[in-house]
Amino acid sequence: MLYILHITGPDGPGITRRVMSALGGVPILDLNQSVIHQSVLLAMVVRVPDRGVIESVWSACDELGMTLTTSVLSESDYEAWRVAEGRPRYILTLIARTLTAERVRVVAEALADRGLNIEVITRLSGRPAIDNGRAAADSNGVASVEMAVRGELADAQDLKSAFLEISREHGIDVAWQVDDAFRRVRRLVAFDMDSTLIQHEVIDELAIEAGVGDRVAAVTESAMRGELDFEASLRQRVALLAGLSEEALWAVGERLNLTEGAETLVRNLKYLGYKTAILSGGFTYFGHMLQERLGIDYVAANQLEIIGGKLTGKVVGSVVDAQRKAERLEEIAGEEGIRLEQTIAVGDGANDLPMLSRAGLGIAFHAKPVVQASADQKITELGLDAILYLIGMKDSERVEDAGD
């Protein structure tokens, strides 16, 4: 006879041992245990020869001060449940500044409406403190939970659209990934630089230094209207910087601010053994400054020609554009013996989309709506270190720098 056993009560050492002793040698067909605060839930499916085994478990639970509930499970129901485990499995990661019941509800509703079932929920972020009798903001102002979801997904685009709408209305990010082996073995992360790894558009900063901010902005606007492609617009803007001193480049580099969470993210990626790259339509001068600061492995960007300590207004060699960024991602993966499915790409602009689409996991970071809609995933609510949640890393597993 098959039984489902649910054992709940105060947590403590020896509970599992005592229950298993009461069960003896009976087969366990399924087993799960979790603890929240100081309460434990131990659940299992067992095949028992007679009711006497269940009575032994009742006695053990009485000794432990635990509550036991039992239900009989028919073999046909068990078989249907076992077969259902073969359905596709997904990982949903919910990310926000704070976790509320309403935010969980709307996500759960979107899944239930599409016949998808949440099997396990795990908190990834640290637990919030209590301040003056009320729950304070979540740990470090961030909150994330991971849901293991199973079911047949009829329309992936429909679900993505639903998540985008939820994100807009409720101020959360919802990441949806197939739960396959590649999700658990990512090995390379490539970053766009301007407005992704740093908070600035460097060419605008250089234009201010050169006193041509308005003229550079006009070229940028022309490119955004589709009148110029990226290469043409880049060459026109760089030409306006002719005569700017190398000292000005250094001054701009010194005042560049990293994006929230950038140092934490890269530090933990390195700890986990990831390779990292900057793939940017910006400039190598600043990419190499960031490489030294953060310990980035690869840099691919545009090289400004400097002669006699001044910019000539030219770019050396071929321009690193959207296509070249995507190609360089593939090249680095090949050099490192990494499959593209194991790569992550992060960017904010339309010129990042080829790179994002080619990576195993493409993330639109604080991007415009058109980029968010095209990329696999998006992060709009938190900093770059939220990417650690997308690879399943808990706050408690992070490494911190002593100087932070």
XYZ file of C-alpha atoms in Angstrom:
404
model
C 0.000 0.000 0.000
C 1.261 3.493 -0.869
C 1.041 6.335 1.649
C 1.842 10.033 1.487
C 3.260 11.178 4.827
C 3.483 14.826 5.910
C 5.382 15.454 9.123
C 5.534 18.992 10.533
C 6.712 20.578 13.754
C 9.613 22.293 15.495
C 12.959 21.694 13.815
C 15.861 20.043 15.606
C 18.539 17.399 15.212
C 17.533 13.742 14.988
C 14.055 14.119 13.464
C 14.826 12.434 10.160
C 16.793 9.679 11.902
C 13.912 8.856 14.275
C 11.291 8.805 11.510
C 13.434 6.585 9.304
C 13.985 4.221 12.208
C 10.233 3.913 12.593
C 9.828 3.161 8.904
C 12.462 0.469 8.962
C 13.295 -1.024 5.577
C 10.221 0.101 3.621
C 10.837 1.542 0.138
C 10.747 5.343 -0.143
C 9.433 6.407 -3.544
C 9.804 10.157 -2.992
C 11.322 12.310 -0.258
C 11.509 16.024 0.454
C 12.418 18.059 3.521
C 12.518 21.814 4.087
C 12.880 24.196 7.005
C 11.402 27.662 7.339
C 12.394 29.597 10.457
C 12.382 26.872 13.148
C 9.727 24.648 11.623
C 10.384 21.570 9.521
C 8.296 19.864 6.862
C 9.248 16.283 6.009
C 7.189 14.701 3.245
C 7.503 11.338 1.543
C 5.776 8.644 -0.424
C 6.336 5.152 1.008
C 5.204 1.637 0.227
C 4.304 -0.187 3.438
C 3.310 -3.849 3.930
C 0.672 -3.063 6.558
C -0.799 -0.329 8.737
C 1.518 -1.277 11.590
C 4.407 0.659 10.016
C 2.291 3.811 9.953
C 1.445 3.292 13.638
C 5.182 3.181 14.379
C 5.622 6.531 12.607
C 2.715 7.955 14.653
C 4.511 6.930 17.850
C 7.785 8.461 16.682
C 6.053 11.742 15.853
C 4.381 11.831 19.285
C 7.800 11.453 20.913
C 9.204 14.266 18.796
C 6.250 16.615 19.318
C 5.521 16.499 15.581
C 2.244 16.362 13.654
C 1.711 13.550 11.141
C -0.915 13.511 8.426
C -1.331 10.547 6.102
C -3.223 9.775 2.931
C -3.448 6.673 0.791
C -2.122 6.992 -2.753
C -3.409 4.646 -5.413
C -0.884 3.009 -7.694
C -2.609 4.493 -10.763
C -2.359 8.006 -9.313
C 1.277 7.429 -8.421
C 2.038 6.201 -11.929
C 0.336 9.231 -13.499
C 2.361 11.500 -11.197
C 5.603 9.683 -12.070
C 4.971 9.994 -15.800
C 4.178 13.698 -15.383
C 7.718 14.208 -14.124
C 8.821 13.700 -17.709
C 7.202 16.992 -18.722
C 9.519 19.936 -19.460
C 10.979 21.685 -16.426
C 11.743 25.393 -16.164
C 13.324 27.772 -13.693
C 11.587 31.060 -12.981
C 13.565 33.688 -11.076
C 11.626 36.554 -9.509
C 13.748 39.624 -8.701
C 12.630 42.810 -6.942
C 13.619 45.291 -4.261
C 11.134 43.689 -1.879
C 9.153 40.456 -1.982
C 5.404 40.738 -1.427
C 2.560 38.262 -1.588
C 0.975 40.238 -4.431
C 4.123 39.986 -6.537
C 4.295 36.240 -6.011
C 0.553 35.936 -6.694
C 0.605 37.595 -10.120
C 3.511 35.415 -11.231
C 1.830 32.260 -9.912
C -1.398 33.266 -11.645
C 0.359 33.683 -15.002
C 1.781 30.182 -14.645
C -1.462 28.560 -13.475
C -3.449 30.176 -16.313
C -1.136 28.355 -18.749
C -1.310 24.986 -17.026
C 2.157 25.248 -15.503
C 2.774 23.924 -12.007
C 5.182 25.310 -9.399
C 6.927 22.372 -7.733
C 9.563 24.027 -5.531
C 10.186 27.609 -4.365
C 13.605 28.541 -2.971
C 14.650 31.918 -1.601
C 17.956 33.118 -3.065
C 18.318 36.498 -1.360
C 18.996 36.947 2.337
C 16.109 37.299 4.766
C 15.032 40.852 5.687
C 15.559 42.248 9.167
C 12.776 43.444 11.458
C 12.752 47.189 12.143
C 10.534 48.656 14.891
C 8.257 45.654 14.831
C 7.790 45.691 11.067
C 9.577 43.843 8.280
C 12.255 46.119 6.909
C 13.394 46.183 3.304
C 14.849 42.936 2.098
C 18.513 42.182 2.659
C 20.563 44.943 1.005
C 17.397 46.206 -0.683
C 17.054 43.155 -2.914
C 14.843 40.095 -2.967
C 14.824 37.020 -5.169
C 13.150 33.640 -5.205
C 13.600 30.769 -7.629
C 10.683 28.580 -8.704
C 11.036 25.155 -10.262
C 8.131 24.884 -12.712
C 6.934 21.912 -14.726
C 4.477 21.591 -17.589
C 3.896 21.804 -21.333
C 4.322 25.392 -22.523
C 2.045 25.974 -25.504
C 3.143 29.522 -26.404
C 6.481 30.824 -25.142
C 5.932 34.302 -26.603
C 2.582 34.596 -24.860
C 4.208 33.822 -21.507
C 7.042 36.275 -22.171
C 4.521 39.005 -22.987
C 2.678 38.261 -19.766
C 5.887 38.554 -17.759
C 6.753 41.875 -19.437
C 3.339 43.238 -18.495
C 3.731 41.981 -14.925
C 7.140 43.619 -14.728
C 5.765 46.978 -15.844
C 2.794 46.894 -13.498
C 4.445 45.466 -10.387
C 8.065 46.622 -10.494
C 9.672 43.186 -10.675
C 11.852 41.233 -13.068
C 10.828 37.725 -14.085
C 13.431 35.499 -15.723
C 12.352 32.260 -17.429
C 14.871 29.571 -18.350
C 14.676 25.986 -19.495
C 16.088 23.865 -16.671
C 18.722 21.988 -18.628
C 22.345 21.096 -17.984
C 23.647 24.243 -19.691
C 21.781 26.513 -17.262
C 23.827 25.008 -14.455
C 27.226 25.166 -16.174
C 27.594 28.660 -17.606
C 31.270 29.579 -18.004
C 31.617 32.898 -19.857
C 29.959 36.295 -19.329
C 30.392 39.077 -21.907
C 29.460 42.670 -21.059
C 28.710 45.695 -23.124
C 30.585 48.596 -21.513
C 28.811 51.948 -21.856
C 25.573 52.159 -19.811
C 26.021 48.508 -18.836
C 29.273 47.887 -16.990
C 29.638 51.630 -16.370
C 26.974 54.291 -15.874
C 28.202 56.524 -18.709
C 28.348 56.870 -22.478
C 32.059 57.557 -22.773
C 31.890 59.311 -26.132
C 29.551 61.881 -24.589
C 32.032 62.446 -21.762
C 34.854 62.898 -24.277
C 32.733 65.295 -26.325
C 32.199 67.457 -23.240
C 35.954 67.513 -22.637
C 36.501 68.546 -26.261
C 33.774 71.184 -26.160
C 31.744 69.515 -28.909
C 28.978 67.947 -26.835
C 26.130 69.373 -28.902
C 27.697 68.390 -32.232
C 28.329 64.810 -31.095
C 24.784 64.596 -29.724
C 23.432 65.695 -33.126
C 25.277 62.856 -34.864
C 23.964 60.412 -32.254
C 20.402 61.608 -32.889
C 20.886 61.191 -36.634
C 22.010 57.595 -36.074
C 19.010 56.915 -33.836
C 16.729 58.163 -36.642
C 18.321 55.574 -38.935
C 20.101 58.133 -41.106
C 23.534 56.704 -40.245
C 24.681 53.200 -39.397
C 26.792 52.561 -36.309
C 30.148 52.673 -38.092
C 29.419 55.903 -39.923
C 28.102 57.602 -36.811
C 31.052 56.424 -34.737
C 33.605 57.709 -37.248
C 31.822 61.072 -37.497
C 31.710 61.497 -33.733
C 35.331 60.434 -33.232
C 36.386 62.914 -35.933
C 34.932 65.701 -33.792
C 37.322 64.707 -30.984
C 40.455 65.466 -32.998
C 43.032 67.340 -30.927
C 41.773 66.139 -27.540
C 44.711 65.343 -25.261
C 45.450 61.927 -23.858
C 45.377 63.544 -20.405
C 41.695 64.290 -21.012
C 41.071 60.603 -21.711
C 42.743 59.713 -18.440
C 40.627 62.292 -16.584
C 37.420 60.875 -18.072
C 38.492 57.339 -17.182
C 39.165 58.336 -13.586
C 35.654 59.678 -13.071
C 33.771 56.780 -14.632
C 31.422 55.121 -12.160
C 30.750 51.409 -12.256
C 27.160 50.272 -12.478
C 25.547 49.087 -9.239
C 26.616 45.526 -8.465
C 29.367 45.346 -11.114
C 32.233 44.682 -8.703
C 30.210 42.139 -6.710
C 29.196 40.319 -9.875
C 32.663 40.091 -11.407
C 34.257 39.110 -8.084
C 31.836 36.225 -7.680
C 32.097 35.137 -11.313
C 35.864 34.915 -10.911
C 35.389 32.965 -7.675
C 33.198 30.502 -9.560
C 35.761 30.152 -12.344
C 33.937 32.101 -15.061
C 35.749 33.893 -17.860
C 34.670 37.496 -18.445
C 34.844 39.828 -21.433
C 34.070 43.416 -22.384
C 32.659 43.503 -25.931
C 31.937 47.124 -26.702
C 31.363 49.634 -29.441
C 33.206 52.016 -27.122
C 36.937 52.393 -26.767
C 39.769 50.099 -25.730
C 41.415 52.896 -23.694
C 38.592 52.675 -21.159
C 37.997 48.972 -21.606
C 41.576 48.297 -20.516
C 41.168 50.582 -17.503
C 38.164 48.509 -16.449
C 40.002 45.298 -17.264
C 42.744 46.228 -14.814
C 40.290 47.429 -12.178
C 37.989 44.407 -12.275
C 40.220 41.623 -13.565
C 38.351 41.134 -16.848
C 39.851 38.452 -19.091
C 39.103 39.834 -22.581
C 38.478 43.252 -24.122
C 37.247 43.959 -27.651
C 36.445 47.581 -28.499
C 37.467 50.376 -30.832
C 40.966 51.820 -30.648
C 41.337 55.588 -30.786
C 44.359 56.757 -32.764
C 46.675 58.834 -30.576
C 49.707 60.599 -32.057
C 51.875 62.982 -30.092
C 49.638 62.677 -27.067
C 46.493 63.828 -28.920
C 43.558 62.179 -30.642
C 43.732 62.312 -34.428
C 39.981 61.896 -34.801
C 40.375 58.426 -36.315
C 39.721 54.857 -35.237
C 42.510 52.350 -35.762
C 41.494 49.239 -37.702
C 38.025 47.810 -38.198
C 35.119 49.137 -36.166
C 33.684 46.865 -33.477
C 29.980 47.001 -34.295
C 27.008 44.838 -33.364
C 28.003 41.982 -35.647
C 31.631 42.046 -34.551
C 30.604 41.860 -30.884
C 28.578 38.727 -31.608
C 31.439 37.222 -33.594
C 33.946 37.952 -30.847
C 31.698 36.225 -28.316
C 31.835 33.089 -30.456
C 35.597 33.384 -30.888
C 36.289 33.696 -27.164
C 34.014 30.760 -26.420
C 35.915 28.704 -28.979
C 39.310 29.748 -27.608
C 38.232 28.720 -24.105
C 36.567 25.466 -25.190
C 33.161 26.727 -24.068
C 29.896 25.964 -25.863
C 27.761 28.965 -26.818
C 24.973 27.512 -24.663
C 27.283 28.106 -21.678
C 27.710 31.817 -22.395
C 25.923 34.864 -20.986
C 25.821 38.249 -22.742
C 24.679 41.486 -21.099
C 23.879 44.761 -22.828
C 21.486 47.691 -23.007
C 21.300 48.771 -26.638
C 20.002 47.604 -29.992
C 23.590 47.045 -31.127
C 23.873 44.409 -28.391
C 20.989 42.303 -29.715
C 23.055 40.081 -32.067
C 25.386 39.272 -29.166
C 22.465 38.686 -26.780
C 20.687 36.401 -29.237
C 23.806 34.347 -29.913
C 24.618 33.741 -26.233
C 23.114 30.886 -24.275
C 21.554 33.499 -21.981
C 21.051 37.045 -23.267
C 20.204 39.713 -20.697
C 18.887 43.194 -21.499
C 20.173 45.358 -18.655
C 18.180 48.538 -17.909
C 17.486 48.604 -21.627
C 14.901 50.306 -23.795
C 11.567 48.440 -24.215
C 12.404 47.216 -27.732
C 15.604 45.582 -26.435
C 13.805 44.082 -23.428
C 11.181 42.570 -25.724
C 13.818 41.019 -27.988
C 16.255 39.653 -25.393
C 15.823 36.355 -23.554
C 15.833 38.012 -20.141
C 15.881 41.470 -18.638
C 17.019 43.170 -15.456
C 15.486 46.566 -14.744
C 14.960 46.640 -10.987
C 18.391 45.798 -9.536
C 22.095 46.096 -10.322
C 24.337 43.797 -12.312
C 24.852 41.422 -9.408
C 21.229 40.289 -9.888
C 22.702 38.118 -12.640
C 23.991 35.874 -9.848
C 20.373 34.988 -9.094
C 19.872 33.894 -12.701
C 22.638 31.319 -12.290
C 21.031 30.152 -9.030
C 23.570 31.635 -6.602
C 22.256 32.498 -3.135
C 23.324 35.571 -1.164
C 24.741 33.249 1.478
C 27.076 31.735 -1.128
C 28.552 35.017 -2.319
C 32.114 36.037 -1.588
C 32.621 39.569 -0.341
C 35.701 41.752 -0.483
C 37.076 42.791 2.889
C 37.258 46.358 1.661
C 33.573 46.606 0.682
